[in-house]
Coordinates of C-alpha atoms and ligand atoms in Angstrom, one line a residue:
X1 CA 3.5 -25.6 35.9
X2 CA 2.4 -23.9 32.8
X3 CA 0.7 -26.0 30.2
X4 CA 1.8 -24.4 26.8
X5 CA 0.1 -25.4 23.5
X6 CA 2.9 -25.2 20.9
X7 CA 0.7 -25.1 17.8
X8 CA 0.9 -27.5 14.9
X9 CA 4.7 -27.4 14.2
X10 CA 5.7 -24.1 12.7
X11 CA 7.3 -22.1 15.5
X12 CA 5.5 -19.0 14.1
X13 CA 2.3 -20.5 15.2
X14 CA 3.2 -20.6 18.9
X15 CA 1.4 -17.9 20.7
X16 CA 3.2 -14.8 22.1
X17 CA 2.1 -15.9 25.6
X18 CA 3.5 -19.4 25.0
X19 CA 6.8 -18.0 23.8
X20 CA 6.9 -15.8 26.9
X21 CA 6.4 -18.7 29.2
X22 CA 9.1 -20.7 27.5
X23 CA 11.6 -17.8 27.8
X24 CA 10.9 -17.6 31.6
X25 CA 11.0 -21.4 32.3
X26 CA 13.6 -23.1 34.5
X27 CA 12.5 -26.5 33.1
X28 CA 10.8 -27.3 29.8
X29 CA 9.2 -30.8 29.4
X30 CA 8.7 -31.2 25.7
X31 CA 6.9 -33.6 23.5
X32 CA 7.5 -35.2 20.1
X33 CA 5.0 -33.0 18.2
X34 CA 6.0 -29.7 20.0
X35 CA 7.7 -27.0 17.9
X36 CA 11.2 -27.9 19.1
X37 CA 12.8 -25.0 17.2
X38 CA 11.5 -22.6 19.9
X39 CA 13.6 -24.3 22.5
X40 CA 16.5 -22.3 21.2
X41 CA 14.8 -19.3 22.9
X42 CA 15.1 -20.6 26.5
X43 CA 17.3 -18.8 29.0
X44 CA 20.9 -20.1 29.5
X45 CA 20.7 -22.8 32.2
X46 CA 17.1 -23.9 31.4
X47 CA 16.8 -27.7 31.6
X48 CA 15.1 -29.2 28.6
X49 CA 13.6 -32.7 29.2
X50 CA 12.6 -34.4 25.9
X51 CA 10.0 -37.0 27.0
X52 CA 9.7 -38.1 23.3
X53 CA 13.1 -39.8 23.5
X54 CA 12.4 -43.5 23.4
X55 CA 13.9 -45.3 26.4
X56 CA 13.9 -49.1 26.0
X57 CA 11.7 -48.7 22.9
X58 CA 8.8 -47.0 24.7
X59 CA 7.8 -43.4 25.1
X60 CA 8.1 -41.9 28.6
X61 CA 5.0 -43.2 30.5
X62 CA 2.5 -40.6 31.5
X63 CA 3.0 -41.3 35.2
X64 CA 6.7 -40.5 34.8
X65 CA 5.9 -37.3 33.0
X66 CA 3.5 -36.3 35.8
X67 CA 6.2 -37.2 38.3
X68 CA 8.8 -35.0 36.5
X69 CA 6.4 -32.0 36.4
X70 CA 5.5 -32.3 40.1
X71 CA 9.1 -32.9 41.3
X72 CA 10.5 -29.9 39.5
X73 CA 7.7 -27.6 40.5
X74 CA 7.9 -28.7 44.1
X75 CA 11.6 -27.8 44.0
X76 CA 10.5 -24.2 43.3
X77 CA 11.2 -24.3 39.5
X78 CA 9.0 -22.7 36.9
X79 CA 8.1 -25.7 34.7
X80 CA 6.6 -25.4 31.1
X81 CA 4.9 -28.5 29.7
X82 CA 5.2 -27.9 26.0
X83 CA 3.0 -30.0 23.6
X84 CA 2.0 -29.9 20.0
X85 CA -1.3 -28.1 19.2
X86 CA -3.4 -27.5 22.2
X87 CA -2.8 -29.4 25.4
X88 CA -6.5 -30.0 26.0
X89 CA -7.1 -31.5 22.5
X90 CA -6.1 -35.2 22.8
X91 CA -3.1 -33.9 24.7
X92 CA -3.6 -35.2 28.2
X93 CA -3.5 -31.7 29.6
X94 CA -6.4 -32.5 31.9
X95 CA -4.7 -35.5 33.3
X96 CA -1.5 -33.5 33.9
X97 CA -3.5 -30.7 35.6
X98 CA -5.2 -33.2 37.9
X99 CA -1.9 -34.8 38.8
X100 CA -0.4 -31.4 39.6
X101 CA -3.5 -30.2 41.5
X102 CA -3.5 -33.4 43.7
X103 CA 0.1 -32.6 44.6
X104 CA -0.8 -29.0 45.5
X105 CA 1.0 -27.5 42.4
X106 CA -0.5 -24.4 40.7
X107 CA -1.2 -24.8 37.0
X108 CA -1.6 -22.1 34.3
X109 CA -2.9 -22.8 30.8
X110 CA -1.7 -21.2 27.6
X111 CA -3.9 -22.5 24.8
X112 CA -2.4 -23.5 21.5
X113 CA -3.5 -23.6 17.9
X114 CA -4.7 -27.2 17.5
X115 CA -3.8 -29.2 14.5
X116 CA -7.5 -30.0 14.3
X117 CA -8.1 -26.5 13.0
X118 CA -4.6 -25.5 11.7
X119 CA -4.2 -28.6 9.6
X120 CA -7.3 -27.9 7.4
X121 CA -6.6 -24.1 7.4
X122 CA -3.0 -24.6 6.2
X123 CA -4.3 -26.8 3.4
X124 CA -6.8 -24.1 2.3
X125 CA -9.9 -25.7 4.0
X126 CA -12.2 -23.5 6.1
X127 CA -13.7 -25.8 8.7
X128 CA -16.9 -23.8 8.5
X129 CA -18.1 -22.0 5.5
X130 CA -21.5 -20.2 5.6
X131 CA -23.0 -21.8 2.5
X132 CA -21.7 -25.3 3.3
X133 CA -22.0 -26.2 7.0
X134 CA -22.9 -25.0 10.4
X135 CA -20.2 -26.7 12.5
X136 CA -17.6 -29.3 12.8
X137 CA -16.9 -32.4 15.0
X138 CA -13.4 -33.4 16.1
X139 CA -12.8 -37.0 16.8
X140 CA -9.9 -39.4 17.3
X141 CA -9.7 -42.3 14.8
X142 CA -7.1 -44.1 17.0
X143 CA -9.7 -46.8 17.9
X144 CA -11.4 -48.2 14.7
X145 CA -15.2 -48.2 14.4
X146 CA -16.6 -51.4 15.8
X147 CA -13.8 -51.9 18.3
X148 CA -15.3 -52.5 21.7
X149 CA -13.1 -49.6 23.1
X150 CA -14.6 -47.1 20.7
X151 CA -17.1 -44.7 22.2
X152 CA -17.6 -42.7 18.9
X153 CA -21.0 -43.1 17.2
X154 CA -19.9 -43.0 13.6
X155 CA -23.4 -43.3 12.1
X156 CA -24.6 -40.3 14.3
X157 CA -21.6 -38.3 12.9
X158 CA -22.5 -39.4 9.4
X159 CA -25.9 -37.7 9.9
X160 CA -24.7 -34.8 11.9
X161 CA -24.5 -32.3 9.0
X162 CA -21.2 -31.1 10.5
X163 CA -17.7 -31.4 8.9
X164 CA -15.8 -34.2 10.5
X165 CA -12.1 -33.7 11.6
X166 CA -10.3 -36.9 12.3
X167 CA -7.1 -36.9 14.3
X168 CA -4.9 -40.0 14.7
X169 CA -6.9 -41.7 12.0
X170 CA -4.6 -42.6 9.1
X171 CA -4.2 -46.2 9.9
X172 CA -8.0 -46.7 10.3
X173 CA -9.1 -44.4 7.5
X174 CA -10.7 -47.1 5.3
X175 CA -12.7 -48.5 8.2
X176 CA -13.8 -45.0 9.3
X177 CA -14.9 -44.1 5.7
X178 CA -16.8 -47.4 5.5
X179 CA -18.6 -46.8 8.8
X180 CA -19.6 -43.3 7.8
X181 CA -20.9 -44.5 4.4
X182 CA -22.8 -47.3 6.1
X183 CA -24.2 -44.7 8.5
X184 CA -25.7 -42.8 5.5
X185 CA -23.0 -40.4 4.4
X186 CA -23.0 -39.9 0.6
X187 CA -19.9 -41.7 -0.7
X188 CA -19.1 -38.7 -3.0
X189 CA -18.8 -36.4 0.0
X190 CA -15.5 -34.4 -0.3
X191 CA -12.6 -35.4 2.0
X192 CA -9.0 -34.3 2.4
X193 CA -6.0 -35.5 4.4
X194 CA -3.2 -33.1 5.5
X195 CA 0.0 -34.5 6.9
X196 CA 2.8 -32.6 8.7
X197 CA 0.8 -29.4 8.7
X198 CA 3.0 -26.4 9.5
X199 CA 6.2 -28.3 8.8
X200 CA 8.3 -28.0 5.6
X201 CA 7.1 -31.5 4.6
X202 CA 3.4 -30.6 4.7
X203 CA 1.4 -32.5 2.1
X204 CA -2.3 -32.9 1.4
X205 CA -4.6 -34.8 -0.9
X206 CA -8.3 -34.5 -1.7
X207 CA -10.7 -37.2 -2.8
X208 CA -14.2 -38.4 -2.1
X209 CA -14.8 -40.0 1.3
X210 CA -15.1 -43.3 -0.6
X211 CA -11.6 -43.0 -2.0
X212 CA -9.8 -40.9 0.7
X213 CA -8.1 -43.9 2.4
X214 CA -6.7 -45.3 -0.9
X215 CA -5.6 -41.8 -2.1
X216 CA -4.0 -41.0 1.2
X217 CA -2.1 -44.3 1.2
X218 CA -1.1 -44.1 -2.5
X219 CA 0.3 -40.6 -1.9
X220 CA 2.3 -42.0 1.0
X221 CA 0.9 -39.6 3.6
X222 CA 1.5 -40.8 7.1
X223 CA 1.0 -39.5 10.7
X224 CA 0.8 -36.9 11.9
X225 CA -2.2 -36.2 9.7
X226 CA -5.6 -34.8 9.9
X227 CA -8.5 -35.9 7.7
X228 CA -11.4 -33.6 7.0
X229 CA -14.7 -35.1 5.7
X230 CA -17.5 -32.9 4.6
X231 CA -18.4 -30.4 1.8
X232 CA -15.8 -27.9 3.1
X233 CA -13.1 -30.3 2.2
X234 CA -13.9 -29.5 -1.5
X235 CA -13.6 -25.8 -0.8
X236 CA -12.3 -23.8 -3.8
X237 CA -11.5 -20.1 -3.1
X238 CA -11.9 -19.4 -6.8
X239 CA -15.4 -20.9 -7.1
X240 CA -18.2 -18.5 -7.7
X241 CA -20.0 -17.6 -4.4
Ligands
LIG301 C1 -2.1 -37.0 20.3 S1 -2.8 -36.0 19.1 C2 -2.4 -34.4 19.7 C3 -3.2 -33.3 19.1 C4 -2.7 -31.9 19.6 N1 -2.8 -31.8 21.0 C5 -3.4 -30.8 18.8 O1 -4.2 -30.1 19.4 O2 -3.1 -30.6 17.7 C6 -1.8 -36.2 17.7 C7 -2.5 -36.1 16.4 O3 -2.8 -34.7 16.1 C8 -2.7 -34.5 14.7 N2 -1.6 -33.7 14.4 C9 -0.7 -33.1 15.3 N3 0.2 -32.3 14.7 C10 -0.1 -32.4 13.4 C11 0.4 -31.8 12.2 N4 1.5 -30.9 12.3 N5 -0.1 -32.0 11.0 C12 -1.2 -32.9 10.9 N6 -1.7 -33.5 12.0 C13 -1.2 -33.2 13.2 C14 -2.5 -35.9 14.1 O4 -3.7 -36.5 13.8 C15 -1.8 -36.6 15.2 O5 -1.9 -38.0 15.1

């Protein structure tokens, strides 16, 4: 099984190694956010399994995906597991590797360009910029601050001095911004949301962290989207250095 990171959506952002693996595959198990246009490049006879299809209103459960990977590989087939971005960034790549390893299946990894970095870059935001910051933190906003399931310390992030890159956070953006401001982040800190990065429908907005949730909603930006919070989100390439 080859875990291939497909990049943020534009087939041009799939790596050469990723494309090579797809062209050699007997079976490709593809996800919703994978760059599906590259599947035109498979060999004749390659089986494509789209696990984003919604049987009975639900996505294919992870256990079923693991079972498919193992069953095809155990039958001697070369299986590519194609996901959006990088399989190890909120992509369950580790779980799939563990399931394969437990079944005695060899795994190779082809890293992908994560939307966490490509989203900001495609919207003209460098996630580090020497005069502005010395790092970035990538977190999921899937679980809102204050929820007992959340393990993210939003006040620590507010004081971290790093840019914050939030994935899966559109629905909880107002709560996230509030938690960061309550944790000490200046409400005027620049922020930006980029949706559908790398797709023809890519859109982005910029606002202060205090306003970013309202501005994102008013512009109608929806998932998949990345929000960047920190001085780099106000980056202007034409500004004097
Ligand atoms: C389950 S995570 C998978 C992340 C993926 N493994 C990666 O490395 O990019 C899905 C989230 O990634 C972000 N995302 C993925 N593709 C995106 C895109 N093309 N534009 C903006 N955000 C994207 C969104 O926050 C989305 O909700």
